[in-house]
JSON list of C-alpha atoms in Angstrom, two decimals:
[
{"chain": "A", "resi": 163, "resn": "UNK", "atom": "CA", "xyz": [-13.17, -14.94, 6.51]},
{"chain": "A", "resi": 164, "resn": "UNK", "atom": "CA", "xyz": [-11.84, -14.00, 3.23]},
{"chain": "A", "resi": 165, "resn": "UNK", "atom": "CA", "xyz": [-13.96, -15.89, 0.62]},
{"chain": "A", "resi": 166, "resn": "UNK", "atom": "CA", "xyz": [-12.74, -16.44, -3.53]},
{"chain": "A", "resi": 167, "resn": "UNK", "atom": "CA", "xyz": [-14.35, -18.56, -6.17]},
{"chain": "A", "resi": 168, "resn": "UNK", "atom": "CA", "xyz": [-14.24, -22.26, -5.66]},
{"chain": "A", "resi": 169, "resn": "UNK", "atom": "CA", "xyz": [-11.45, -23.72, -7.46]},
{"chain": "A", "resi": 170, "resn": "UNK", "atom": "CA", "xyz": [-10.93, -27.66, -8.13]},
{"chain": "A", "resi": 171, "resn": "UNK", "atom": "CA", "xyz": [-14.19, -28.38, -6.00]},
{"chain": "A", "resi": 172, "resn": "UNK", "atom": "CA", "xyz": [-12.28, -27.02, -3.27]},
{"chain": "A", "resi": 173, "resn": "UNK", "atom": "CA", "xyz": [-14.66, -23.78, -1.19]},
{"chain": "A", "resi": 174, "resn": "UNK", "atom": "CA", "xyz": [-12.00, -21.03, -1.34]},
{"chain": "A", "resi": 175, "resn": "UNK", "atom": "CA", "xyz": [-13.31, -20.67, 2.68]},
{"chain": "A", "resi": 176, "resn": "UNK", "atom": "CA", "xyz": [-11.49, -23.90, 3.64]},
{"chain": "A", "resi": 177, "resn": "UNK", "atom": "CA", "xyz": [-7.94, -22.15, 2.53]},
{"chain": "A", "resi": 178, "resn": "UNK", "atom": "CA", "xyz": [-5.97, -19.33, 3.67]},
{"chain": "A", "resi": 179, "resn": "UNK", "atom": "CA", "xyz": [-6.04, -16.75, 0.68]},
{"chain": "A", "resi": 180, "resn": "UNK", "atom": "CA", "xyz": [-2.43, -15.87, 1.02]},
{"chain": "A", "resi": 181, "resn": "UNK", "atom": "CA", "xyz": [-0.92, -19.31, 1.66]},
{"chain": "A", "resi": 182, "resn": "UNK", "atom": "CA", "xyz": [-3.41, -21.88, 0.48]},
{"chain": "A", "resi": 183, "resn": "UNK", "atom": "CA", "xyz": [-3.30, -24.11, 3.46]},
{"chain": "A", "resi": 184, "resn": "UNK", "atom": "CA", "xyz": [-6.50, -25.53, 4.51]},
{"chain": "A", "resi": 185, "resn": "UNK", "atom": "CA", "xyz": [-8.15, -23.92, 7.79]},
{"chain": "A", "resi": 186, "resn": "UNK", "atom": "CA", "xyz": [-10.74, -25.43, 9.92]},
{"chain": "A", "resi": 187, "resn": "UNK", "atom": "CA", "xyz": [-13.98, -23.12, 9.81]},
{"chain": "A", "resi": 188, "resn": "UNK", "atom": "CA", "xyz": [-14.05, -20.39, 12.35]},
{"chain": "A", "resi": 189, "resn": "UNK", "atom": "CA", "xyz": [-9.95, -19.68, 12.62]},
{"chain": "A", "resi": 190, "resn": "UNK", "atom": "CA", "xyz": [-9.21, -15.95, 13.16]},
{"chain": "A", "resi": 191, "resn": "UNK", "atom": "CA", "xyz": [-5.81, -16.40, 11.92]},
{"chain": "A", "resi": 192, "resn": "UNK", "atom": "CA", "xyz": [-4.03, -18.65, 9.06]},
{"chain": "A", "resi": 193, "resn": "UNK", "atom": "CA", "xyz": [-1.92, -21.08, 11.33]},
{"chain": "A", "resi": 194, "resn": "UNK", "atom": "CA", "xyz": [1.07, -21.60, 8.58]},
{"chain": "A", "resi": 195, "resn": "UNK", "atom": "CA", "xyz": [1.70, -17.56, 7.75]},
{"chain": "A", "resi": 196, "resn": "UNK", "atom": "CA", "xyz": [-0.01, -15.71, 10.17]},
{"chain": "A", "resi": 197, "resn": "UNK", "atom": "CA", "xyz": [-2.55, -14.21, 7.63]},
{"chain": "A", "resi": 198, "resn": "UNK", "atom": "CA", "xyz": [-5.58, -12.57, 10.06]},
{"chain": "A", "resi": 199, "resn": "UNK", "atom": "CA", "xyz": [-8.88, -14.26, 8.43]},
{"chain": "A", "resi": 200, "resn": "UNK", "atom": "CA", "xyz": [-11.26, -12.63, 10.82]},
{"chain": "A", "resi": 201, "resn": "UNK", "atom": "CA", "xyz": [-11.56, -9.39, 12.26]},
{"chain": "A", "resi": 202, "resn": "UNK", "atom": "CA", "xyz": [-12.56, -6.11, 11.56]},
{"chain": "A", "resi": 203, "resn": "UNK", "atom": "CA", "xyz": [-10.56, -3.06, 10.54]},
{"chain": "A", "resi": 204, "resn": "UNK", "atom": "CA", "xyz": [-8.94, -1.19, 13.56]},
{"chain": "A", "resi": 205, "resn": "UNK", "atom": "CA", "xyz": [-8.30, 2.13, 13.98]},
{"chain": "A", "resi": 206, "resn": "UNK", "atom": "CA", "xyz": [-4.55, 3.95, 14.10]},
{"chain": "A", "resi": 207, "resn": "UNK", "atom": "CA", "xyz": [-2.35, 7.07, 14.72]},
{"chain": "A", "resi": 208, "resn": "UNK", "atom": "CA", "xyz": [-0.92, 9.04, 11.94]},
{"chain": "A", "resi": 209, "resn": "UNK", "atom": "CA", "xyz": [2.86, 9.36, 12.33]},
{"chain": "A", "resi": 210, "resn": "UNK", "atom": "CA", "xyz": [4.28, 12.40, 12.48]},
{"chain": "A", "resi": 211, "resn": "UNK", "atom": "CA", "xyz": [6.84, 13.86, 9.98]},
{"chain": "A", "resi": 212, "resn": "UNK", "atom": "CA", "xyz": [8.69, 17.13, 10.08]},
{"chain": "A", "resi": 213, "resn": "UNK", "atom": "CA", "xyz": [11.12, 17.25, 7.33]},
{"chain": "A", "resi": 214, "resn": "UNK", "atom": "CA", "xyz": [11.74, 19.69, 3.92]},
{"chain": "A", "resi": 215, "resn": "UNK", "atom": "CA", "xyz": [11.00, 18.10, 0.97]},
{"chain": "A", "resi": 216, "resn": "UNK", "atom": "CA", "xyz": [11.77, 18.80, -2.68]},
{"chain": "A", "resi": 217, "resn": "UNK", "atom": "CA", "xyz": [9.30, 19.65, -5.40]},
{"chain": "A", "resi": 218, "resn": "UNK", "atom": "CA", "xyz": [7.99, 17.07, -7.99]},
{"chain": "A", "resi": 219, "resn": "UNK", "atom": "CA", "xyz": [9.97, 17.07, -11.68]},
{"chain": "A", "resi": 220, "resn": "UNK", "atom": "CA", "xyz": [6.82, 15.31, -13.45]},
{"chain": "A", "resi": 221, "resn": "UNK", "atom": "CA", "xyz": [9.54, 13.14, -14.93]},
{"chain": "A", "resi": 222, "resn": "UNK", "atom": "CA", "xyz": [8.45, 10.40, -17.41]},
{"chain": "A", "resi": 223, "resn": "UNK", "atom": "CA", "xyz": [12.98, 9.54, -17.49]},
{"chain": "A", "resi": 224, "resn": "UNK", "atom": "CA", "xyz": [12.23, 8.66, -13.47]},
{"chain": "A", "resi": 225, "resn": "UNK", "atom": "CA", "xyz": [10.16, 5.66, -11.67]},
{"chain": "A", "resi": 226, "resn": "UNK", "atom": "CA", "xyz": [8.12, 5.83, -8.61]},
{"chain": "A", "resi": 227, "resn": "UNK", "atom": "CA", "xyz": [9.13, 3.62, -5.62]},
{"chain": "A", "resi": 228, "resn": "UNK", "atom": "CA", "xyz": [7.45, 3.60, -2.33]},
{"chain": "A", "resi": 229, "resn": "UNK", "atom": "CA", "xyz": [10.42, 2.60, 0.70]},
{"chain": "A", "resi": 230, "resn": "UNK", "atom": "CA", "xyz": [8.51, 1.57, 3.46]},
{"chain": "A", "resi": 231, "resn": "UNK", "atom": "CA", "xyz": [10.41, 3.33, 6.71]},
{"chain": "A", "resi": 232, "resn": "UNK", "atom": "CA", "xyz": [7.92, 2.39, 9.44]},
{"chain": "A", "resi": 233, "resn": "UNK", "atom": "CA", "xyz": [5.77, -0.47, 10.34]},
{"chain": "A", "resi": 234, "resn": "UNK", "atom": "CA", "xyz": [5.91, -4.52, 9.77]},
{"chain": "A", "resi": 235, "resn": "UNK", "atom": "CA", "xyz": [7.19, -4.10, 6.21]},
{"chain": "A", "resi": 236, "resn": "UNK", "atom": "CA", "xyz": [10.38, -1.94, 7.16]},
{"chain": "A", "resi": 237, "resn": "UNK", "atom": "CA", "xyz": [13.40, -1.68, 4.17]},
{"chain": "A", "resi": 238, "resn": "UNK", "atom": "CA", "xyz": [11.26, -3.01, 1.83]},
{"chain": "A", "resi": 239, "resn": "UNK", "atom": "CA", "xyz": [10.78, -1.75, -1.76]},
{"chain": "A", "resi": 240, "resn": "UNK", "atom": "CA", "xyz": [7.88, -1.14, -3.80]},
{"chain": "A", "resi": 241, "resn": "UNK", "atom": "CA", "xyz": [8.65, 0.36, -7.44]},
{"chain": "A", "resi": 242, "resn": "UNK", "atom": "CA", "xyz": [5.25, 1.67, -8.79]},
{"chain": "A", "resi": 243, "resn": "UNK", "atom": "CA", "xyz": [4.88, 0.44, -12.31]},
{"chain": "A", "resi": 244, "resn": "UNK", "atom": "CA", "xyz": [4.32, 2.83, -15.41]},
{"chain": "A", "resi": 245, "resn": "UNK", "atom": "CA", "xyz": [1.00, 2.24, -16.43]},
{"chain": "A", "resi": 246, "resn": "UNK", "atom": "CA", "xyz": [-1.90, 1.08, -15.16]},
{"chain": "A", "resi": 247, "resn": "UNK", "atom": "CA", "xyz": [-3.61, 0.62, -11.67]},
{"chain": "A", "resi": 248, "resn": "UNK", "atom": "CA", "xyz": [-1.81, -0.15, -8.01]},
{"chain": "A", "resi": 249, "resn": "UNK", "atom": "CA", "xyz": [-3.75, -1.11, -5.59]},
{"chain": "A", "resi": 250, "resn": "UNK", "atom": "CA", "xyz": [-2.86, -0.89, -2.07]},
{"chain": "A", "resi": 251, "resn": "UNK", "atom": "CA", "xyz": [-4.42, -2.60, 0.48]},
{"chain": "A", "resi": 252, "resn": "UNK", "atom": "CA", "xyz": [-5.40, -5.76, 2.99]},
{"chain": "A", "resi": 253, "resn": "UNK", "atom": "CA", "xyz": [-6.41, -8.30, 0.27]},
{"chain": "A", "resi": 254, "resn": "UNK", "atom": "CA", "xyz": [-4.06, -10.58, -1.12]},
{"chain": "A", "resi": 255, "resn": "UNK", "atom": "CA", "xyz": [-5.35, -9.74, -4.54]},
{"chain": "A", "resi": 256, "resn": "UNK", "atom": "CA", "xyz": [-3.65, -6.09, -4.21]},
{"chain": "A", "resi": 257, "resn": "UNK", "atom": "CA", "xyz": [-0.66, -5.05, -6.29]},
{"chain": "A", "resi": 258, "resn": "UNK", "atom": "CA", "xyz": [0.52, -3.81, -3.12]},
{"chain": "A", "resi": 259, "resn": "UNK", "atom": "CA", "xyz": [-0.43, -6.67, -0.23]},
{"chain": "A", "resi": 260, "resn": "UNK", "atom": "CA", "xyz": [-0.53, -4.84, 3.42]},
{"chain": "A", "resi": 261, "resn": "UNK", "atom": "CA", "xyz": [-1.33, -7.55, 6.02]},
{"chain": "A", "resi": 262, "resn": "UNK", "atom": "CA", "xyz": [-2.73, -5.51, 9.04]},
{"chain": "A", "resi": 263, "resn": "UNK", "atom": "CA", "xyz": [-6.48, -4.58, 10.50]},
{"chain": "A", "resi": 264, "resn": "UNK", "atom": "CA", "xyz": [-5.51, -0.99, 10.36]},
{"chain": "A", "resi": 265, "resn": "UNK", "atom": "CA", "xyz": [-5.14, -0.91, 6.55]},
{"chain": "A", "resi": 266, "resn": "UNK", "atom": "CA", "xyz": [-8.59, -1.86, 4.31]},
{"chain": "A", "resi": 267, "resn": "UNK", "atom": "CA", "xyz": [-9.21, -4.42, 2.12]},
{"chain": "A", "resi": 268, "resn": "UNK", "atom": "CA", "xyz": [-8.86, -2.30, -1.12]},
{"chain": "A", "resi": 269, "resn": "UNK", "atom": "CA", "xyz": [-7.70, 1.09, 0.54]},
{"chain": "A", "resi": 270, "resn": "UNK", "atom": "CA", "xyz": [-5.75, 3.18, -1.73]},
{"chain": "A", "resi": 271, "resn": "UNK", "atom": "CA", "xyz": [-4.83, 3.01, -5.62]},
{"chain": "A", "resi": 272, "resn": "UNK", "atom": "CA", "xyz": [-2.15, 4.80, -7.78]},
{"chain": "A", "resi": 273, "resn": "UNK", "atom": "CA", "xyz": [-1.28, 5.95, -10.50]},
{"chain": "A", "resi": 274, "resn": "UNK", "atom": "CA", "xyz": [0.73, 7.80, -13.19]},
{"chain": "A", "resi": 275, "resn": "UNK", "atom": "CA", "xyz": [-0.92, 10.58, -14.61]},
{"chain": "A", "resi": 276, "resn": "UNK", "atom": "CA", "xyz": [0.92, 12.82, -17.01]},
{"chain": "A", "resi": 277, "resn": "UNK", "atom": "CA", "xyz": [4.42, 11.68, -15.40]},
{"chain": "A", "resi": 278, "resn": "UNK", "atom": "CA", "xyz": [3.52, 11.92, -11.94]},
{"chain": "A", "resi": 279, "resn": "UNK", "atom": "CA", "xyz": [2.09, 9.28, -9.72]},
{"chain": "A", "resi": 280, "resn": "UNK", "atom": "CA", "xyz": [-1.34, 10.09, -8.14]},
{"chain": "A", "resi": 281, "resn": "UNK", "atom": "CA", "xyz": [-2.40, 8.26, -4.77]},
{"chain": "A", "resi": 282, "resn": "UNK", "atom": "CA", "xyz": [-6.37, 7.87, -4.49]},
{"chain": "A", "resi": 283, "resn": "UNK", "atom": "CA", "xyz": [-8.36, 6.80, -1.14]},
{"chain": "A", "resi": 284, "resn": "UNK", "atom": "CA", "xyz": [-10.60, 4.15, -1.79]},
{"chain": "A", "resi": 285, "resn": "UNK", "atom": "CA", "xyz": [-13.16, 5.17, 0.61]},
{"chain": "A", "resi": 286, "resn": "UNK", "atom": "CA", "xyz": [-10.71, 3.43, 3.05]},
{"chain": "A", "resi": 287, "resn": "UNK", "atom": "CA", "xyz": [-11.72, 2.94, 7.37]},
{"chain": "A", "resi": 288, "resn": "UNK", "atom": "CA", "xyz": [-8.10, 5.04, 8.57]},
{"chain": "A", "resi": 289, "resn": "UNK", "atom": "CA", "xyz": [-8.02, 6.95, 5.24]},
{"chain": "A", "resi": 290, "resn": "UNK", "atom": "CA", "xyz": [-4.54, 8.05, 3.21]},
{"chain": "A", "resi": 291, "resn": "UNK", "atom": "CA", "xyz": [-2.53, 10.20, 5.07]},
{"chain": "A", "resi": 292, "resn": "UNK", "atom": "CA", "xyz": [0.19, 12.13, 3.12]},
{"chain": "A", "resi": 293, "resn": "UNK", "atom": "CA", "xyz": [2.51, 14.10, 5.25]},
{"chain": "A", "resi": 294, "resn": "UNK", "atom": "CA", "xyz": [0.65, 14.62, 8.46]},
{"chain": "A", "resi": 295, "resn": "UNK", "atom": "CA", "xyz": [-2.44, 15.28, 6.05]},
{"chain": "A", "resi": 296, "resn": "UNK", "atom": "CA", "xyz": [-5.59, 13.08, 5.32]},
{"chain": "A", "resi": 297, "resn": "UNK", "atom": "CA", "xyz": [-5.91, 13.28, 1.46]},
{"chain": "A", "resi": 298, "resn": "UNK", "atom": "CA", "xyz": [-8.49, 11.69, -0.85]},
{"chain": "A", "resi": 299, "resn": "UNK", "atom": "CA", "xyz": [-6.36, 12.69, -3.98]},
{"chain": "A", "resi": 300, "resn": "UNK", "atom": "CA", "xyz": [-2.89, 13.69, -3.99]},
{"chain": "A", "resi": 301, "resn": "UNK", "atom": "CA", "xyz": [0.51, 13.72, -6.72]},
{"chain": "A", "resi": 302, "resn": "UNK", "atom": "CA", "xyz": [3.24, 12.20, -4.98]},
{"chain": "A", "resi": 303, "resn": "UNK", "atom": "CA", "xyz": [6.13, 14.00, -4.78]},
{"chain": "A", "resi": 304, "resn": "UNK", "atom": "CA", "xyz": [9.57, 12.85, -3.78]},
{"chain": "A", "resi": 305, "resn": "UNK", "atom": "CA", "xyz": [10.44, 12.66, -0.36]},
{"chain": "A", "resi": 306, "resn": "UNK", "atom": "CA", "xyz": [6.57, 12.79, 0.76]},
{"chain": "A", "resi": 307, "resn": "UNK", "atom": "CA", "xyz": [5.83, 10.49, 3.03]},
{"chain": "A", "resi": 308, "resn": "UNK", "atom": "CA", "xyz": [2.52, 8.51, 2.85]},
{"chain": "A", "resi": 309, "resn": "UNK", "atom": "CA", "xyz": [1.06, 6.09, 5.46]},
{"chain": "A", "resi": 310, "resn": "UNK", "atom": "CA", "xyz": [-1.68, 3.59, 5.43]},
{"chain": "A", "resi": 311, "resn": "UNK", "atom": "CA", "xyz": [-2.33, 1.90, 8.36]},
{"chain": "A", "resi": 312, "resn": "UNK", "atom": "CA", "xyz": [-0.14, 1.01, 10.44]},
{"chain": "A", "resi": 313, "resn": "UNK", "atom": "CA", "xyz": [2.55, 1.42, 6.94]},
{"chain": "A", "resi": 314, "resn": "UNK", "atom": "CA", "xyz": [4.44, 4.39, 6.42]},
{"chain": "A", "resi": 315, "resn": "UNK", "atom": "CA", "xyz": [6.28, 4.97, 3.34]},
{"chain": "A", "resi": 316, "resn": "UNK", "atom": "CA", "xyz": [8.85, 7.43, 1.96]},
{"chain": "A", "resi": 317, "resn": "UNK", "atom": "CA", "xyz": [7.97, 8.08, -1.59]},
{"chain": "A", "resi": 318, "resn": "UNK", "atom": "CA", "xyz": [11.26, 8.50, -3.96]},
{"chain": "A", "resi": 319, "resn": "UNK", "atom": "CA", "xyz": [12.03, 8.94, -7.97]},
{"chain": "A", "resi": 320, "resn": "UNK", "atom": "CA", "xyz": [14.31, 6.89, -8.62]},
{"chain": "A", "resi": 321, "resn": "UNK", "atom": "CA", "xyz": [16.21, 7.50, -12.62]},
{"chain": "A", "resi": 322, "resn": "UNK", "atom": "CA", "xyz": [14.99, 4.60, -15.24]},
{"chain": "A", "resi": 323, "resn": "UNK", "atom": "CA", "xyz": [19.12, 3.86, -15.63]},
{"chain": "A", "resi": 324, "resn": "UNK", "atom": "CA", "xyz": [19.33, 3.73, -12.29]},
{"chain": "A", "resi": 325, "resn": "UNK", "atom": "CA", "xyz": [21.83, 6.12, -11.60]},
{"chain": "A", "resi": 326, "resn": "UNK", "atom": "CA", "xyz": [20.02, 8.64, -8.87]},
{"chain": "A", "resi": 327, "resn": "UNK", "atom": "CA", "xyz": [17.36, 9.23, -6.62]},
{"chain": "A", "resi": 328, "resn": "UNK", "atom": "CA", "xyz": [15.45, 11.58, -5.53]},
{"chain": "A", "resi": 329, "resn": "UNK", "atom": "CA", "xyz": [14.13, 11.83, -1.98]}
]
């Protein structure tokens, strides 16, 4: 079970980290949203992806967004801040919060290094996979596709006015 400082004399073990509903000892999964409190990491395929892809602009005018295309998080949007640290992974804690066993607790982090954004494996169980490819460090470049667990995501620049993208 997922275990974080007490708070209000409450044990942080009694309550579902995502929710905060109280859970009898023991429960594998959070019976309000589904959050899996037991378990272990479990293992998964990489997808595979055959398509052209442009090169990266290293464009400080342009914001990073991950598009998740596959998986339980399909359509949804992630724009990747531009500073500091993302972090990707099972805990709730992350910037980026993927509820599955095939994705680790802290399993990837990113960031923008001299315009471009930089993915990082965090010593992760399935690893980082970027474009068919198991990376421990790689720039992101648009239309690269990057999956973590059982996530995949399409990785786009999309124009700080908001006026293109680039895929």
């Amino acid at each position: 079970m997922y275990i974080l400082p007490e708070r209000e004399g409450i044990a942080m073990s009694e309550l579902c980290p995502v929710c905060q509903t109280t859970v009898p000892d023991n429960t594998a999964v959070c019976p309000v949203c589904g959050f899996k409190l037991l378990g272990s990491t479990q293992e998964f395929q990489p997808v595979v992806v055959e398509e052209d892809r442009p090169q990266c602009f290293h464009n400080e005018d342009y914001t990073g967004i991950l598009k998740a295309v596959r998986g339980p998080r399909t359509g949804v949007e992630y724009a990747l801040p531009a500073e500091g640290e993302i972090r990707v992974g099972r805990n709730p804690q992350c910037t980026i919060f993927l509820n599955d066993m095939t994705v680790s607790r802290l399993h990837a982090t990113i960031e923008r290094v001299d315009g471009c954004y930089m993915i990082h494996d965090q010593n992760s169980y399935n690893g980082v996979w970027v474009n068919n490819k198991n990376v421990n460090t790689k720039v992101l470049e648009p239309g690269d596709y990057v999956q973590i667990g059982a996530f995949c995501f399409k990785y786009e620049e999309r124009a700080n006015d908001g006026t293109s993208v680039r895929q």
